Coordinates of C-alpha atoms in Angstrom, one line a residue:
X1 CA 146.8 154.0 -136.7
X2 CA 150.0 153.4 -135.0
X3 CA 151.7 149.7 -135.2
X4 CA 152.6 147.8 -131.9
X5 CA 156.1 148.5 -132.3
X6 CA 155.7 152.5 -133.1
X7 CA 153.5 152.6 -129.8
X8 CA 155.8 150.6 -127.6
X9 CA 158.5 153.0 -129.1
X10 CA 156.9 155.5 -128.0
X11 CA 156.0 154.5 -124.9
X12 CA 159.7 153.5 -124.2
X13 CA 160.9 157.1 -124.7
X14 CA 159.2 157.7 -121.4
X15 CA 162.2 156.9 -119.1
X16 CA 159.9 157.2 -116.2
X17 CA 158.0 154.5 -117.1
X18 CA 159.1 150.4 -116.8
X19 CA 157.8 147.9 -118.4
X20 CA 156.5 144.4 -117.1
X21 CA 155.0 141.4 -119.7
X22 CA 151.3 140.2 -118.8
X23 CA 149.7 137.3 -120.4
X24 CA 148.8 137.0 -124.2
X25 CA 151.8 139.0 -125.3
X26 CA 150.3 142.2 -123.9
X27 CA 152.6 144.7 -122.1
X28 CA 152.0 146.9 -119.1
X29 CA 153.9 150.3 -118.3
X30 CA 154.3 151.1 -114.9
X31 CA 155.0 155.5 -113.2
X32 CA 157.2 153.6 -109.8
X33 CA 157.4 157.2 -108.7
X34 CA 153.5 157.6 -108.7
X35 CA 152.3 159.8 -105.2
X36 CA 149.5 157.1 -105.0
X37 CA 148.5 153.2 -105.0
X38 CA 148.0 153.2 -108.9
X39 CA 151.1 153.0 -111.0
X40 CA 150.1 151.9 -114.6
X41 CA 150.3 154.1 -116.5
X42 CA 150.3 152.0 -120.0
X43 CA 147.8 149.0 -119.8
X44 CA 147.3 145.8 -122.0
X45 CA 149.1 147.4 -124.7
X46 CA 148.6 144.3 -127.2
X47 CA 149.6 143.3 -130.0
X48 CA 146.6 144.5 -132.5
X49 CA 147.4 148.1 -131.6
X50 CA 144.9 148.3 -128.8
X51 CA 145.5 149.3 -125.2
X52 CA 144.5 152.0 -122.3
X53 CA 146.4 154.8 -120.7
X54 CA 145.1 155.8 -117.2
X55 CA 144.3 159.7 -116.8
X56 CA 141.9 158.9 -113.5
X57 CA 139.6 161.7 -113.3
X58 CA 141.1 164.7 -115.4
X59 CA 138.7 166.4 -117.3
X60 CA 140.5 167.0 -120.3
X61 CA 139.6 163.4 -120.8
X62 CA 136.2 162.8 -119.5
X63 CA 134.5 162.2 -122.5
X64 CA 136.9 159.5 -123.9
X65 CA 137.5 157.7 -120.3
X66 CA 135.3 154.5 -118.9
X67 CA 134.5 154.3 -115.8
X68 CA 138.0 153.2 -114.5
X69 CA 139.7 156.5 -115.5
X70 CA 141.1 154.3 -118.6
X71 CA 141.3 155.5 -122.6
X72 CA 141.4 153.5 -125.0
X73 CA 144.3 154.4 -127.0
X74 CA 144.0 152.0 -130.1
X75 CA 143.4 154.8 -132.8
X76 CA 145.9 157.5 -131.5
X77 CA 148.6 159.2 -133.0
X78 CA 151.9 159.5 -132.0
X79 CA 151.4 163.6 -130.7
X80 CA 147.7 162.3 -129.0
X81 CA 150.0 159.4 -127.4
X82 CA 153.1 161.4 -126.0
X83 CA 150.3 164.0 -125.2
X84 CA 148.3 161.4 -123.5
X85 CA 151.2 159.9 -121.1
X86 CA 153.2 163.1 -120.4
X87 CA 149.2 164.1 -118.6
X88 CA 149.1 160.4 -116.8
X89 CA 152.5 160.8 -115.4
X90 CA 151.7 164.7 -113.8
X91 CA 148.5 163.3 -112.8
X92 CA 150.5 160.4 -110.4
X93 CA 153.2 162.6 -109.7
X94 CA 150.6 165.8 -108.7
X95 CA 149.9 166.6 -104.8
X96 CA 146.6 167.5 -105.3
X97 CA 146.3 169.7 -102.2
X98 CA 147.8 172.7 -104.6
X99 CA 145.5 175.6 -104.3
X100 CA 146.1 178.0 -106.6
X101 CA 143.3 181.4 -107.1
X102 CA 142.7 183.9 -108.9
X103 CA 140.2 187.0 -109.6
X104 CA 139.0 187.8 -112.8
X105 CA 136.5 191.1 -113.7
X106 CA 134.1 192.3 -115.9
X107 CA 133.9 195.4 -117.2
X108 CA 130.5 195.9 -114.9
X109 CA 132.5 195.2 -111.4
X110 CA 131.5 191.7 -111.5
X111 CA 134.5 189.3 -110.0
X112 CA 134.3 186.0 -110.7
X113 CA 137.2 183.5 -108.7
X114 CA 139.4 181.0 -111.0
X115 CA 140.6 178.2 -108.6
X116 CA 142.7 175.3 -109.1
X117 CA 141.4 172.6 -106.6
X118 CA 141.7 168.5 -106.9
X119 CA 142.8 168.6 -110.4
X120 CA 140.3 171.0 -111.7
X121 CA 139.7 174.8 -112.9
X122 CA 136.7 175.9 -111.2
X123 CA 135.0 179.3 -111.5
X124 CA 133.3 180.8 -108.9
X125 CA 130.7 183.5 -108.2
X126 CA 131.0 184.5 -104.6
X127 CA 130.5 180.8 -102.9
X128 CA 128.6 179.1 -106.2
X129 CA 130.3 177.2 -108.6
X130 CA 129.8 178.5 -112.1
X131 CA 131.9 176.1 -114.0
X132 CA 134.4 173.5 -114.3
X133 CA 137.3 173.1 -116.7
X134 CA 140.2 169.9 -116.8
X135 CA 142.6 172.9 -118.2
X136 CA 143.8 176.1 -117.1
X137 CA 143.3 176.8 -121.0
X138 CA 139.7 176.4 -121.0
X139 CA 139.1 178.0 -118.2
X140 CA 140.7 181.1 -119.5
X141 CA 139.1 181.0 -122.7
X142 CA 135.6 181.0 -121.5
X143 CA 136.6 183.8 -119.2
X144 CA 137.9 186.3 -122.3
X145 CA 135.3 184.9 -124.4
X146 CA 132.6 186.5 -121.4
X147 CA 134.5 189.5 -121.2
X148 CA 136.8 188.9 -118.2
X149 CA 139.8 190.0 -117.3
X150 CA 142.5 188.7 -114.9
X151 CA 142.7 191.2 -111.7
X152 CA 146.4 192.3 -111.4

């Protein structure tokens, strides 16, 4: 586990990010240049190591994120830390009204639609959702792994 010091180091090599003192020592890390109302990024990083980062509602991190969109960062290391922020920051600094598509096929004609929409990777079979992905990765890999391949 990271110390205090080697988080708020981290966390300081982020020049986008400022940071104001809250009660009981703790330190909050604020994105000024977010898109939207929320602009910590870095909250009630404390003094025992513990602490959140805001990632809202990307999927990449739905399983570690409460209810608030916040994950507890107290047992990271430094790569799942810079990882971590670097996502936080593109998530308040993303227009989310980017729509990006693309066709994938099967080798039996079937075309399935890989759209980028609100922060997510959805496939789609003609008007149906399939599935959902946080990364363009994952998406991708289920695809190959089902024997798809992106239409040119």
């Amino acid at each position: 586990m990271l110390t205090f010091e080697q988080k708020q180091a981290i966390i300081e090599s982020f020049p986008e990010l400022t940071k104001k003192e809250i009660s009981l020592k703790r330190l909050n890390y604020h994105f000024e240049d977010s898109l939207y109302e929320k602009t910590i990024v870095v909250e009630k990083l404390h003094p025992n190591g513990n602490g959140f980062v805001y990632v809202g509602d990307l999927l990449k991190y739905e399983k570690l994120a409460n209810d608030k969109g916040l994950v507890n960062i107290r047992d990271f290391d430094e790569t799942q830390l810079k990882e971590i922020i670097r996502d936080a920051i593109e998530y308040l600094s993303e227009e989310v009204d980017v729509l990006i598509e693309e066709e994938w096929i099967s080798k039996s004609g079937t075309v399935l639609k890989l759209v980028h929409d609100q922060r997510n990777w959805d496939i789609y079979y003609q008007n149906n959702l399939e599935e959902t992905f946080g990364t363009r990765e994952a998406a991708v890999e289920y695809l190959t792994e089902e024997g798809f391949t992106q239409k040119k």
